[in-house]
mmCIF file of C-alpha atoms and ligand atoms in Angstrom:
data_model
loop_
_atom_site.group_PDB
_atom_site.id
_atom_site.type_symbol
_atom_site.label_atom_id
_atom_site.label_comp_id
_atom_site.label_asym_id
_atom_site.label_seq_id
_atom_site.Cartn_x
_atom_site.Cartn_y
_atom_site.Cartn_z
ATOM 1 C CA MET A 1 18.260 9.183 -30.171
ATOM 2 C CA SER A 2 19.186 11.848 -27.500
ATOM 3 C CA ALA A 3 22.427 13.168 -27.710
ATOM 4 C CA PRO A 4 25.372 12.480 -25.877
ATOM 5 C CA ARG A 5 25.551 13.999 -22.760
ATOM 6 C CA GLN A 6 29.088 15.323 -20.814
ATOM 7 C CA GLU A 7 29.459 12.983 -18.143
ATOM 8 C CA GLY A 8 27.404 14.437 -14.730
ATOM 9 C CA ALA A 9 25.310 16.666 -17.064
ATOM 10 C CA PRO A 10 21.690 16.685 -16.098
ATOM 11 C CA LEU A 11 19.078 14.507 -17.716
ATOM 12 C CA ARG A 12 17.007 16.425 -19.404
ATOM 13 C CA ALA A 13 12.736 15.200 -18.380
ATOM 14 C CA GLY A 14 9.924 15.194 -20.628
ATOM 15 C CA VAL A 15 6.067 14.656 -19.356
ATOM 16 C CA VAL A 16 3.513 14.587 -21.346
ATOM 17 C CA GLY A 17 0.027 15.398 -19.412
ATOM 18 C CA LEU A 18 -1.171 18.699 -18.164
ATOM 19 C CA GLY A 19 -3.255 17.257 -15.480
ATOM 20 C CA TRP A 20 -3.063 16.091 -11.940
ATOM 21 C CA ALA A 21 -0.797 13.455 -12.363
ATOM 22 C CA GLY A 22 1.497 15.227 -14.999
ATOM 23 C CA GLN A 23 2.089 17.836 -12.388
ATOM 24 C CA GLN A 24 3.015 15.620 -9.913
ATOM 25 C CA HIS A 25 5.748 14.160 -11.975
ATOM 26 C CA MET A 26 6.630 17.915 -12.890
ATOM 27 C CA ASP A 27 7.428 18.769 -9.413
ATOM 28 C CA ALA A 28 9.305 15.612 -8.951
ATOM 29 C CA TYR A 29 11.641 16.699 -11.576
ATOM 30 C CA THR A 30 12.265 19.587 -10.786
ATOM 31 C CA ALA A 31 12.898 19.593 -7.151
ATOM 32 C CA ARG A 32 15.987 17.366 -8.100
ATOM 33 C CA PRO A 33 19.159 19.228 -8.539
ATOM 34 C CA ASP A 34 20.709 16.498 -11.512
ATOM 35 C CA VAL A 35 17.479 16.723 -13.760
ATOM 36 C CA ASP A 36 15.810 19.447 -15.654
ATOM 37 C CA LEU A 37 12.330 19.641 -16.878
ATOM 38 C CA VAL A 38 12.905 21.031 -20.685
ATOM 39 C CA ALA A 39 9.738 20.173 -21.809
ATOM 40 C CA ILE A 40 6.128 19.675 -21.394
ATOM 41 C CA ALA A 41 3.281 18.553 -23.514
ATOM 42 C CA GLY A 42 -0.897 18.099 -23.850
ATOM 43 C CA LEU A 43 -3.818 19.600 -25.544
ATOM 44 C CA GLU A 44 -5.051 22.068 -23.731
ATOM 45 C CA ASP A 45 -3.219 25.446 -24.257
ATOM 46 C CA GLU A 46 -4.379 27.417 -20.747
ATOM 47 C CA PRO A 47 -2.507 24.789 -18.320
ATOM 48 C CA ARG A 48 0.674 24.569 -20.930
ATOM 49 C CA ALA A 49 1.434 27.950 -20.723
ATOM 50 C CA ARG A 50 0.782 28.228 -16.987
ATOM 51 C CA LEU A 51 2.927 25.203 -16.386
ATOM 52 C CA GLY A 52 5.347 26.225 -18.846
ATOM 53 C CA ASP A 53 5.652 29.502 -16.872
ATOM 54 C CA LEU A 54 5.682 27.619 -13.304
ATOM 55 C CA TYR A 55 8.525 25.685 -14.447
ATOM 56 C CA GLY A 56 10.478 28.442 -15.992
ATOM 57 C CA LEU A 57 10.668 26.857 -19.554
ATOM 58 C CA SER A 58 10.467 28.249 -22.734
ATOM 59 C CA ASP A 59 8.257 28.373 -25.532
ATOM 60 C CA ALA A 60 10.642 25.806 -27.178
ATOM 61 C CA GLY A 61 9.483 23.245 -24.336
ATOM 62 C CA LEU A 62 6.051 23.478 -24.609
ATOM 63 C CA PHE A 63 4.229 20.670 -27.286
ATOM 64 C CA ARG A 64 0.974 19.988 -27.770
ATOM 65 C CA GLY A 65 1.478 16.602 -28.954
ATOM 66 C CA TYR A 66 3.613 13.655 -27.430
ATOM 67 C CA GLU A 67 5.182 13.194 -30.783
ATOM 68 C CA GLU A 68 6.801 16.434 -31.321
ATOM 69 C CA MET A 69 8.033 16.764 -28.032
ATOM 70 C CA ILE A 70 10.041 13.094 -28.698
ATOM 71 C CA ALA A 71 11.068 14.179 -31.876
ATOM 72 C CA GLN A 72 12.082 17.865 -31.094
ATOM 73 C CA ALA A 73 13.035 18.336 -27.027
ATOM 74 C CA ASP A 74 16.735 15.734 -26.695
ATOM 75 C CA LEU A 75 15.211 13.633 -23.459
ATOM 76 C CA ASP A 76 16.838 11.386 -21.543
ATOM 77 C CA VAL A 77 13.834 10.420 -19.383
ATOM 78 C CA ILE A 78 9.899 10.679 -19.823
ATOM 79 C CA SER A 79 6.763 10.492 -17.602
ATOM 80 C CA VAL A 80 3.769 9.498 -19.081
ATOM 81 C CA ALA A 81 0.416 10.819 -17.761
ATOM 82 C CA THR A 82 -2.335 10.469 -20.761
ATOM 83 C CA PRO A 83 -5.535 8.798 -20.407
ATOM 84 C CA THR A 84 -4.430 4.548 -19.967
ATOM 85 C CA ALA A 85 -4.371 3.933 -23.768
ATOM 86 C CA LEU A 86 -2.211 6.180 -24.735
ATOM 87 C CA HIS A 87 0.221 4.915 -22.155
ATOM 88 C CA ALA A 88 1.849 2.210 -24.779
ATOM 89 C CA PRO A 89 1.877 4.602 -27.993
ATOM 90 C CA VAL A 90 3.803 6.986 -25.889
ATOM 91 C CA ALA A 91 6.115 4.870 -24.023
ATOM 92 C CA LEU A 92 7.248 2.477 -27.566
ATOM 93 C CA ALA A 93 7.835 6.223 -29.250
ATOM 94 C CA ALA A 94 9.777 7.320 -26.481
ATOM 95 C CA LEU A 95 11.779 3.618 -26.450
ATOM 96 C CA ALA A 96 12.279 3.985 -29.702
ATOM 97 C CA ALA A 97 13.928 6.976 -29.489
ATOM 98 C CA GLY A 98 16.015 5.631 -26.559
ATOM 99 C CA VAL A 99 14.269 7.701 -24.045
ATOM 100 C CA HIS A 100 13.941 5.912 -20.729
ATOM 101 C CA VAL A 101 10.016 5.849 -19.667
ATOM 102 C CA LEU A 102 8.320 6.339 -16.363
ATOM 103 C CA SER A 103 4.761 5.605 -17.117
ATOM 104 C CA GLU A 104 1.582 6.355 -14.781
ATOM 105 C CA LYS A 105 -0.415 3.524 -13.365
ATOM 106 C CA PRO A 106 -1.857 1.461 -14.809
ATOM 107 C CA LEU A 107 0.635 0.005 -17.241
ATOM 108 C CA ALA A 108 -1.780 -0.360 -20.413
ATOM 109 C CA GLU A 109 -5.341 -0.585 -21.373
ATOM 110 C CA ASP A 110 -4.591 -4.325 -21.539
ATOM 111 C CA ALA A 111 -2.073 -7.013 -20.693
ATOM 112 C CA GLU A 112 -1.211 -7.109 -24.323
ATOM 113 C CA ARG A 113 -0.181 -3.825 -24.869
ATOM 114 C CA GLY A 114 1.824 -4.153 -21.769
ATOM 115 C CA ALA A 115 3.764 -6.827 -22.943
ATOM 116 C CA ALA A 116 4.242 -5.289 -25.653
ATOM 117 C CA MET A 117 5.916 -2.395 -23.782
ATOM 118 C CA VAL A 118 7.912 -4.529 -21.533
ATOM 119 C CA GLU A 119 9.376 -5.840 -24.750
ATOM 120 C CA ALA A 120 9.563 -2.656 -26.491
ATOM 121 C CA ALA A 121 12.095 -1.649 -23.366
ATOM 122 C CA ARG A 122 13.620 -5.293 -23.511
ATOM 123 C CA SER A 123 15.023 -4.073 -27.015
ATOM 124 C CA ALA A 124 15.504 0.010 -26.958
ATOM 125 C CA ASP A 125 17.607 -1.924 -22.609
ATOM 126 C CA ARG A 126 15.918 1.484 -21.611
ATOM 127 C CA VAL A 127 14.265 1.619 -18.269
ATOM 128 C CA LEU A 128 9.928 1.166 -18.217
ATOM 129 C CA ASP A 129 8.733 1.938 -14.721
ATOM 130 C CA VAL A 130 5.469 2.243 -13.824
ATOM 131 C CA SER A 131 4.397 5.112 -10.976
ATOM 132 C CA PHE A 132 2.949 2.626 -8.526
ATOM 133 C CA ASN A 133 3.357 5.977 -6.216
ATOM 134 C CA HIS A 134 0.937 4.612 -3.131
ATOM 135 C CA ARG A 135 3.434 1.598 -2.123
ATOM 136 C CA ARG A 136 5.453 4.731 -0.465
ATOM 137 C CA ARG A 137 3.140 5.431 1.560
ATOM 138 C CA GLY A 138 4.394 5.754 5.153
ATOM 139 C CA ASP A 139 2.362 2.913 6.304
ATOM 140 C CA VAL A 140 3.113 0.237 3.268
ATOM 141 C CA LYS A 141 6.621 1.368 3.970
ATOM 142 C CA ALA A 142 6.584 0.818 7.666
ATOM 143 C CA LEU A 143 4.503 -3.054 7.047
ATOM 144 C CA LYS A 144 6.746 -3.606 4.621
ATOM 145 C CA LYS A 145 10.024 -3.814 6.810
ATOM 146 C CA LEU A 146 7.834 -5.456 9.520
ATOM 147 C CA VAL A 147 6.910 -8.420 6.951
ATOM 148 C CA GLU A 148 10.569 -8.831 5.708
ATOM 149 C CA SER A 149 12.050 -8.997 9.295
ATOM 150 C CA GLY A 150 9.508 -11.941 9.947
ATOM 151 C CA ALA A 151 7.561 -10.454 12.223
ATOM 152 C CA LEU A 152 4.430 -11.543 10.996
ATOM 153 C CA GLY A 153 5.783 -15.082 9.783
ATOM 154 C CA GLU A 154 4.150 -16.666 6.784
ATOM 155 C CA ILE A 155 1.220 -14.466 5.111
ATOM 156 C CA TYR A 156 -0.847 -17.043 3.868
ATOM 157 C CA TYR A 157 -4.129 -14.659 3.471
ATOM 158 C CA ALA A 158 -4.585 -11.042 2.356
ATOM 159 C CA LYS A 159 -7.460 -8.521 1.770
ATOM 160 C CA ALA A 160 -7.265 -5.125 -0.016
ATOM 161 C CA GLY A 161 -9.646 -2.583 -1.181
ATOM 162 C CA TRP A 162 -10.277 1.014 -2.335
ATOM 163 C CA LEU A 163 -14.108 1.854 -2.180
ATOM 164 C CA ARG A 164 -15.598 4.970 -2.738
ATOM 165 C CA ARG A 165 -19.453 6.625 -1.990
ATOM 166 C CA SER A 166 -19.674 8.458 -4.623
ATOM 167 C CA GLY A 167 -16.085 9.187 -6.453
ATOM 168 C CA ILE A 168 -16.373 7.977 -10.304
ATOM 169 C CA PRO A 169 -13.828 10.153 -11.761
ATOM 170 C CA GLY A 170 -15.298 12.377 -14.215
ATOM 171 C CA LEU A 171 -18.629 10.659 -15.703
ATOM 172 C CA GLY A 172 -18.563 10.168 -19.221
ATOM 173 C CA THR A 173 -14.571 11.385 -19.630
ATOM 174 C CA TRP A 174 -11.925 9.144 -20.874
ATOM 175 C CA PHE A 175 -11.915 7.764 -17.134
ATOM 176 C CA THR A 176 -15.648 5.803 -18.114
ATOM 177 C CA ARG A 177 -14.571 4.564 -21.728
ATOM 178 C CA LYS A 178 -13.606 1.417 -22.196
ATOM 179 C CA SER A 179 -11.320 2.334 -25.262
ATOM 180 C CA LEU A 180 -9.715 4.904 -23.383
ATOM 181 C CA ALA A 181 -9.513 3.668 -20.147
ATOM 182 C CA GLY A 182 -9.562 -0.403 -20.003
ATOM 183 C CA GLY A 183 -11.695 -0.656 -17.231
ATOM 184 C CA GLY A 184 -13.319 1.095 -14.180
ATOM 185 C CA PRO A 185 -12.019 0.883 -10.579
ATOM 186 C CA LEU A 186 -10.007 -2.323 -10.539
ATOM 187 C CA MET A 187 -8.102 -0.902 -13.408
ATOM 188 C CA ASP A 188 -8.096 2.602 -12.125
ATOM 189 C CA ILE A 189 -8.061 2.404 -8.067
ATOM 190 C CA GLY A 190 -7.788 -1.807 -8.120
ATOM 191 C CA VAL A 191 -4.370 -1.985 -9.763
ATOM 192 C CA HIS A 192 -2.819 0.471 -6.660
ATOM 193 C CA MET A 193 -4.017 -1.876 -4.157
ATOM 194 C CA LEU A 194 -2.904 -5.151 -5.795
ATOM 195 C CA ASP A 195 0.544 -3.733 -6.585
ATOM 196 C CA MET A 196 0.176 -2.941 -3.020
ATOM 197 C CA ALA A 197 -0.559 -6.865 -1.259
ATOM 198 C CA LEU A 198 1.992 -8.303 -3.978
ATOM 199 C CA HIS A 199 4.807 -5.382 -3.240
ATOM 200 C CA LEU A 200 3.823 -6.494 0.945
ATOM 201 C CA MET A 201 3.382 -10.234 0.201
ATOM 202 C CA GLY A 202 6.861 -10.525 -1.360
ATOM 203 C CA GLU A 203 5.930 -10.925 -4.692
ATOM 204 C CA PRO A 204 3.718 -14.366 -5.082
ATOM 205 C CA ALA A 205 3.025 -15.046 -8.544
ATOM 206 C CA ALA A 206 -0.796 -15.182 -9.488
ATOM 207 C CA GLU A 207 -2.000 -18.336 -10.669
ATOM 208 C CA ALA A 208 -5.786 -17.790 -11.389
ATOM 209 C CA VAL A 209 -8.372 -15.214 -10.873
ATOM 210 C CA SER A 210 -12.225 -15.195 -9.834
ATOM 211 C CA ALA A 211 -13.734 -12.005 -10.049
ATOM 212 C CA SER A 212 -17.413 -10.446 -10.752
ATOM 213 C CA THR A 213 -17.826 -6.680 -12.143
ATOM 214 C CA TYR A 214 -21.076 -4.393 -11.567
ATOM 215 C CA ALA A 215 -22.127 -1.037 -12.696
ATOM 216 C CA LYS A 216 -24.978 -0.100 -10.315
ATOM 217 C CA PHE A 217 -24.673 3.995 -10.448
ATOM 218 C CA GLY A 218 -22.955 4.952 -13.621
ATOM 219 C CA PRO A 219 -25.040 4.019 -16.162
ATOM 220 C CA LEU A 220 -27.841 6.152 -14.325
ATOM 221 C CA GLY A 221 -25.484 8.982 -13.932
ATOM 222 C CA ARG A 222 -24.895 8.382 -10.548
ATOM 223 C CA GLY A 223 -21.683 8.542 -8.342
ATOM 224 C CA GLY A 224 -20.081 11.164 -9.566
ATOM 225 C CA SER A 225 -17.203 12.795 -7.978
ATOM 226 C CA VAL A 226 -16.727 16.592 -6.881
ATOM 227 C CA ASP A 227 -13.222 16.132 -7.896
ATOM 228 C CA ARG A 228 -13.971 15.606 -11.538
ATOM 229 C CA PRO A 229 -17.075 16.886 -12.500
ATOM 230 C CA THR A 230 -19.309 14.834 -14.658
ATOM 231 C CA VAL A 231 -19.791 16.080 -17.677
ATOM 232 C CA ALA A 232 -23.320 17.248 -20.263
ATOM 233 C CA ALA A 233 -25.144 14.657 -20.995
ATOM 234 C CA GLY A 234 -25.099 14.030 -24.810
ATOM 235 C CA GLU A 235 -28.410 14.797 -27.120
ATOM 236 C CA ASP A 236 -29.946 11.448 -25.759
ATOM 237 C CA GLY A 237 -29.815 12.453 -22.146
ATOM 238 C CA THR A 238 -26.904 10.164 -20.890
ATOM 239 C CA VAL A 239 -23.432 9.897 -20.927
ATOM 240 C CA PRO A 240 -20.906 7.665 -21.610
ATOM 241 C CA PHE A 241 -20.067 4.811 -18.764
ATOM 242 C CA GLU A 242 -18.500 2.016 -20.549
ATOM 243 C CA VAL A 243 -16.513 0.359 -17.524
ATOM 244 C CA GLU A 244 -17.893 -1.135 -14.127
ATOM 245 C CA ASP A 245 -18.057 0.527 -11.410
ATOM 246 C CA LEU A 246 -17.422 -2.280 -8.711
ATOM 247 C CA SER A 247 -15.147 -5.099 -9.044
ATOM 248 C CA THR A 248 -14.425 -7.820 -6.516
ATOM 249 C CA ALA A 249 -11.976 -10.784 -7.296
ATOM 250 C CA PHE A 250 -10.405 -13.517 -5.540
ATOM 251 C CA VAL A 251 -6.621 -14.392 -6.542
ATOM 252 C CA ARG A 252 -4.780 -18.038 -5.839
ATOM 253 C CA LEU A 253 -0.945 -17.442 -5.547
ATOM 254 C CA SER A 254 1.942 -19.394 -5.645
ATOM 255 C CA GLY A 255 2.387 -20.989 -2.283
ATOM 256 C CA GLY A 256 -0.831 -21.480 -1.629
ATOM 257 C CA ALA A 257 -1.630 -17.761 -0.366
ATOM 258 C CA THR A 258 -5.015 -15.738 -1.696
ATOM 259 C CA LEU A 259 -5.969 -12.259 -1.753
ATOM 260 C CA LEU A 260 -9.402 -10.925 -2.264
ATOM 261 C CA LEU A 261 -9.050 -7.471 -3.772
ATOM 262 C CA GLU A 262 -12.342 -5.041 -4.167
ATOM 263 C CA ALA A 263 -12.429 -2.004 -5.978
ATOM 264 C CA SER A 264 -15.319 0.528 -6.312
ATOM 265 C CA TRP A 265 -16.016 4.153 -7.351
ATOM 266 C CA ALA A 266 -19.577 4.377 -5.795
ATOM 267 C CA SER A 267 -21.110 2.171 -3.304
ATOM 268 C CA TYR A 268 -23.545 2.613 -0.673
ATOM 269 C CA ILE A 269 -21.640 2.868 2.014
ATOM 270 C CA LYS A 270 -20.520 5.072 5.305
ATOM 271 C CA SER A 271 -17.788 6.222 3.540
ATOM 272 C CA ASP A 272 -14.218 6.119 1.343
ATOM 273 C CA GLU A 273 -12.254 3.593 2.620
ATOM 274 C CA LEU A 274 -8.719 1.784 1.462
ATOM 275 C CA TYR A 275 -7.128 -1.072 3.230
ATOM 276 C CA VAL A 276 -4.927 -3.547 3.237
ATOM 277 C CA VAL A 277 -4.991 -6.862 5.869
ATOM 278 C CA LEU A 278 -2.479 -9.473 6.287
ATOM 279 C CA TYR A 279 -2.892 -12.928 7.341
ATOM 280 C CA GLY A 280 0.510 -13.974 9.110
ATOM 281 C CA SER A 281 1.513 -17.228 11.187
ATOM 282 C CA GLU A 282 2.576 -14.967 13.224
ATOM 283 C CA GLY A 283 0.841 -11.694 13.228
ATOM 284 C CA GLY A 284 -1.269 -9.710 11.514
ATOM 285 C CA ALA A 285 -1.543 -6.241 9.966
ATOM 286 C CA VAL A 286 -4.215 -3.425 9.289
ATOM 287 C CA LEU A 287 -3.064 -0.821 7.523
ATOM 288 C CA GLY A 288 -5.421 1.964 5.524
ATOM 289 C CA SER A 289 -7.834 4.867 6.693
ATOM 290 C CA SER A 290 -11.308 5.149 6.616
ATOM 291 C CA GLY A 291 -12.596 8.635 5.491
ATOM 292 C CA SER A 292 -9.761 9.683 4.003
ATOM 293 C CA TRP A 293 -7.667 7.621 1.392
ATOM 294 C CA SER A 294 -4.629 9.880 1.846
ATOM 295 C CA GLU A 295 -3.853 9.079 6.118
ATOM 296 C CA SER A 296 -1.405 6.554 6.927
ATOM 297 C CA ARG A 297 -2.358 3.985 9.443
ATOM 298 C CA LEU A 298 -1.074 0.687 10.709
ATOM 299 C CA GLU A 299 -1.958 -2.069 13.128
ATOM 300 C CA VAL A 300 -0.544 -5.256 14.118
ATOM 301 C CA HIS A 301 -1.983 -7.727 16.223
ATOM 302 C CA THR A 302 0.534 -10.611 17.020
ATOM 303 C CA GLU A 303 1.954 -12.271 20.483
ATOM 304 C CA LEU A 304 4.922 -10.822 22.612
ATOM 305 C CA HIS A 305 5.947 -13.463 24.945
ATOM 306 C CA GLY A 306 3.015 -15.460 24.671
ATOM 307 C CA VAL A 307 0.534 -12.643 25.754
ATOM 308 C CA PRO A 308 -1.693 -11.158 22.814
ATOM 309 C CA ALA A 309 -0.704 -7.880 21.697
ATOM 310 C CA GLU A 310 -1.108 -4.858 19.924
ATOM 311 C CA LEU A 311 1.339 -2.500 18.296
ATOM 312 C CA PHE A 312 0.595 0.802 16.547
ATOM 313 C CA PRO A 313 4.122 1.164 14.765
ATOM 314 C CA ALA A 314 5.491 4.943 14.317
ATOM 315 C CA LEU A 315 5.310 6.060 10.711
ATOM 316 C CA GLY A 316 7.514 7.495 8.170
ATOM 317 C CA PRO A 317 6.304 10.258 6.192
ATOM 318 C CA ASP A 318 4.491 9.820 2.613
ATOM 319 C CA GLY A 319 7.172 8.747 -0.160
ATOM 320 C CA ARG A 320 3.870 9.722 -3.099
ATOM 321 C CA HIS A 321 4.977 10.536 -6.601
ATOM 322 C CA GLY A 322 8.370 12.287 -5.408
ATOM 323 C CA GLU A 323 10.009 8.601 -4.456
ATOM 324 C CA ALA A 324 8.454 6.927 -7.566
ATOM 325 C CA VAL A 325 10.354 9.520 -9.677
ATOM 326 C CA ASP A 326 13.451 9.359 -7.651
ATOM 327 C CA ASP A 327 13.752 5.499 -7.649
ATOM 328 C CA PHE A 328 12.730 5.542 -11.585
ATOM 329 C CA LEU A 329 15.512 8.032 -11.761
ATOM 330 C CA ALA A 330 17.817 5.506 -9.418
ATOM 331 C CA LYS A 331 17.395 2.675 -12.096
ATOM 332 C CA VAL A 332 18.228 5.246 -15.169
ATOM 333 C CA LEU A 333 21.608 6.121 -13.171
ATOM 334 C CA ALA A 334 22.093 2.371 -12.240
ATOM 335 C CA PRO A 335 25.119 0.631 -14.795
ATOM 336 C CA ASP A 336 22.874 -1.488 -16.016
ATOM 337 C CA TRP A 337 19.262 -1.675 -16.681
ATOM 338 C CA SER A 338 18.183 -5.398 -17.437
ATOM 339 C CA ASP A 339 16.137 -5.984 -14.295
ATOM 340 C CA PHE A 340 14.256 -2.905 -15.160
ATOM 341 C CA HIS A 341 11.788 -3.825 -18.068
ATOM 342 C CA GLY A 342 8.470 -3.161 -16.608
ATOM 343 C CA GLU A 343 7.961 -7.158 -15.472
ATOM 344 C CA ASP A 344 6.309 -6.279 -12.616
ATOM 345 C CA ALA A 345 3.635 -4.058 -13.852
ATOM 346 C CA LEU A 346 3.240 -6.555 -16.295
ATOM 347 C CA THR A 347 2.433 -9.435 -13.659
ATOM 348 C CA ARG A 348 -0.310 -6.613 -12.552
ATOM 349 C CA ALA A 349 -1.740 -6.268 -15.708
ATOM 350 C CA ARG A 350 -1.971 -9.777 -16.274
ATOM 351 C CA VAL A 351 -4.202 -10.068 -13.090
ATOM 352 C CA VAL A 352 -6.753 -7.525 -13.472
ATOM 353 C CA ASP A 353 -7.217 -8.998 -17.660
ATOM 354 C CA ALA A 354 -7.922 -12.298 -16.137
ATOM 355 C CA ALA A 355 -10.669 -10.744 -13.599
ATOM 356 C CA TYR A 356 -12.260 -8.848 -16.689
ATOM 357 C CA ARG A 357 -12.344 -11.975 -18.262
ATOM 358 C CA SER A 358 -13.146 -14.001 -15.183
ATOM 359 C CA ALA A 359 -16.377 -11.677 -14.638
ATOM 360 C CA GLU A 360 -16.854 -11.861 -18.144
ATOM 361 C CA GLU A 361 -17.189 -15.715 -18.664
ATOM 362 C CA GLN A 362 -18.140 -16.330 -15.128
ATOM 363 C CA ARG A 363 -15.542 -18.893 -13.785
ATOM 364 C CA GLU A 364 -11.981 -18.945 -12.530
ATOM 365 C CA ILE A 365 -9.458 -18.166 -14.938
ATOM 366 C CA ARG A 366 -6.035 -19.536 -14.469
ATOM 367 C CA LEU A 367 -2.779 -17.803 -15.452
ATOM 368 C CA ASP A 368 -0.803 -20.215 -17.058
ATOM 369 C CA ARG A 369 2.574 -18.999 -16.563
ATOM 370 C CA PRO A 370 3.873 -17.219 -13.670
ATOM 371 C CA THR A 371 3.042 -13.481 -13.390
ATOM 372 C CA ARG A 372 6.756 -12.338 -13.403
ATOM 373 C CA GLN A 373 7.650 -13.522 -16.757
ATOM 374 C CA ALA A 374 6.724 -11.616 -19.543
HETATM 375 N N1 NAD B 401 -1.055 7.407 -9.747
HETATM 376 C C1 NAD B 401 -1.976 8.252 -9.165
HETATM 377 O O1 NAD B 401 -2.424 8.538 -8.275
HETATM 378 C C2 NAD B 401 -2.583 8.718 -10.482
HETATM 379 C C3 NAD B 401 -4.259 9.851 -10.249
HETATM 380 C C4 NAD B 401 -4.345 10.332 -11.138
HETATM 381 C C5 NAD B 401 -4.110 9.940 -12.778
HETATM 382 N N2 NAD B 401 -3.407 9.011 -12.073
HETATM 383 C C6 NAD B 401 -3.237 8.758 -14.266
HETATM 384 O O2 NAD B 401 -2.581 9.246 -14.602
HETATM 385 C C7 NAD B 401 -3.008 9.606 -16.196
HETATM 386 C C8 NAD B 401 -3.422 10.786 -16.000
HETATM 387 O O3 NAD B 401 -4.192 10.737 -15.226
HETATM 388 P P1 NAD B 401 -4.916 12.696 -15.234
HETATM 389 O O4 NAD B 401 -5.758 12.393 -13.915
HETATM 390 O O5 NAD B 401 -3.854 13.395 -15.016
HETATM 391 O O6 NAD B 401 -5.366 12.496 -16.289
HETATM 392 P P2 NAD B 401 -6.223 13.763 -17.059
HETATM 393 O O7 NAD B 401 -7.578 14.076 -17.999
HETATM 394 O O8 NAD B 401 -6.071 15.505 -15.960
HETATM 395 O O9 NAD B 401 -4.920 14.576 -18.018
HETATM 396 C C9 NAD B 401 -4.503 13.463 -19.482
HETATM 397 C C10 NAD B 401 -3.908 14.857 -19.899
HETATM 398 O O10 NAD B 401 -3.247 13.833 -21.528
HETATM 399 C C11 NAD B 401 -3.305 14.677 -22.444
HETATM 400 N N3 NAD B 401 -2.983 14.106 -23.651
HETATM 401 C C12 NAD B 401 -4.169 13.561 -24.314
HETATM 402 N N4 NAD B 401 -3.710 12.980 -25.384
HETATM 403 C C13 NAD B 401 -2.500 13.548 -25.809
HETATM 404 C C14 NAD B 401 -1.791 13.406 -26.901
HETATM 405 N N5 NAD B 401 -1.793 12.926 -28.066
HETATM 406 N N6 NAD B 401 -0.223 14.290 -26.450
HETATM 407 C C15 NAD B 401 -0.307 15.127 -25.546
HETATM 408 N N7 NAD B 401 -0.795 15.212 -24.519
HETATM 409 C C16 NAD B 401 -1.845 14.159 -24.615
HETATM 410 C C17 NAD B 401 -4.000 15.863 -22.248
HETATM 411 O O11 NAD B 401 -4.144 16.983 -22.758
HETATM 412 C C18 NAD B 401 -3.982 15.995 -21.148
HETATM 413 O O12 NAD B 401 -3.330 17.192 -20.653
HETATM 414 C C19 NAD B 401 -3.820 8.405 -15.892
HETATM 415 O O13 NAD B 401 -3.095 7.188 -16.417
HETATM 416 C C20 NAD B 401 -4.193 7.802 -14.674
HETATM 417 O O14 NAD B 401 -4.870 6.431 -14.863
HETATM 418 C C21 NAD B 401 -2.403 8.217 -11.322
#
């Protein structure tokens, strides 16, 4: 349990995971005057020492395993940026020690473990949040405002997808092992698109999911990523690939709306694309980009005084991880944490679980309870 702090003392933050994601959280904490990044943990010696120097940490703030960090670093908040199957163990240990948790996406490798995290956050009465950084894109924030203004009317259908030409992250690493990642692109990048779509549509509950998954590239050692190279083949000449490389899902939502979701790490398309398309009774919107996932772009199709109109709203800057961390800290600094136990992230995990089950059983899966309830 963290020691009592003086009024106004900076929050003590720790980050588990020294990869790209962990470093986004380290940057975000160090950008805040009211937070001290005091500890980092990860298995690799070289980046641990380098990042310790970069962020001015003493040797006492450098840990190999997350258990020692939680036991010794006297933290108020922790970010979890480990392989997905470690999100739940790290979060459960931190919550048991009274530490607020910001997990990387997805919440966990399956909804059962996600529900255990939510339950632990409730009983510890600490914040559990998930870093859905893509909903902080400039185009998403502008479109959210438009939807909330009523300008698009009732949103009754949406399409969302993130498709790569050749981008299996680290073919053969934890990303392509089912026990460590929980799944392939649906779990990795599809969950961002699911989050964006549900967020933009006003959090309708998912009622049923019908999905299919395919693995046409990974099992053949094809479709790897330049950013995260394929690991060397084992003695049998293969690299482990135990997940899908393309998934497609049709989701029935409360109120009769529907969502078509697709995600792939590798497929024969012209170039990578990321999109959300909303169909509303008063207007439609297309968000996203081709070629670069990070380019914000938004078009709105509507009518002005009976005249068909195409609008190109001005977009603010992308918020990315910095804003996800700021939102988490705003929750931590709020007087009451009872609304912040990770329920929204669990709704996403339940849809992903249902999609994998649907693909396996080749039938529609109904979600018995509204997915906003834990
Ligand atoms: N939001 C995003 O845009 C985004 C982007 C990339 C990754 N991610 C997510 O972030 C997480 C990490 O991804 P990554 O690409 O940085 O992974 P990575 O493989 O580069 O890094 C994982 C880190 O976890 C550490 N780790 C593993 N076991 C540990 C243990 N027992 N104790 C302490 N540290 C341990 C490793 O040492 C490593 O430093 C994943 O959940 C991934 O889905 C999110």
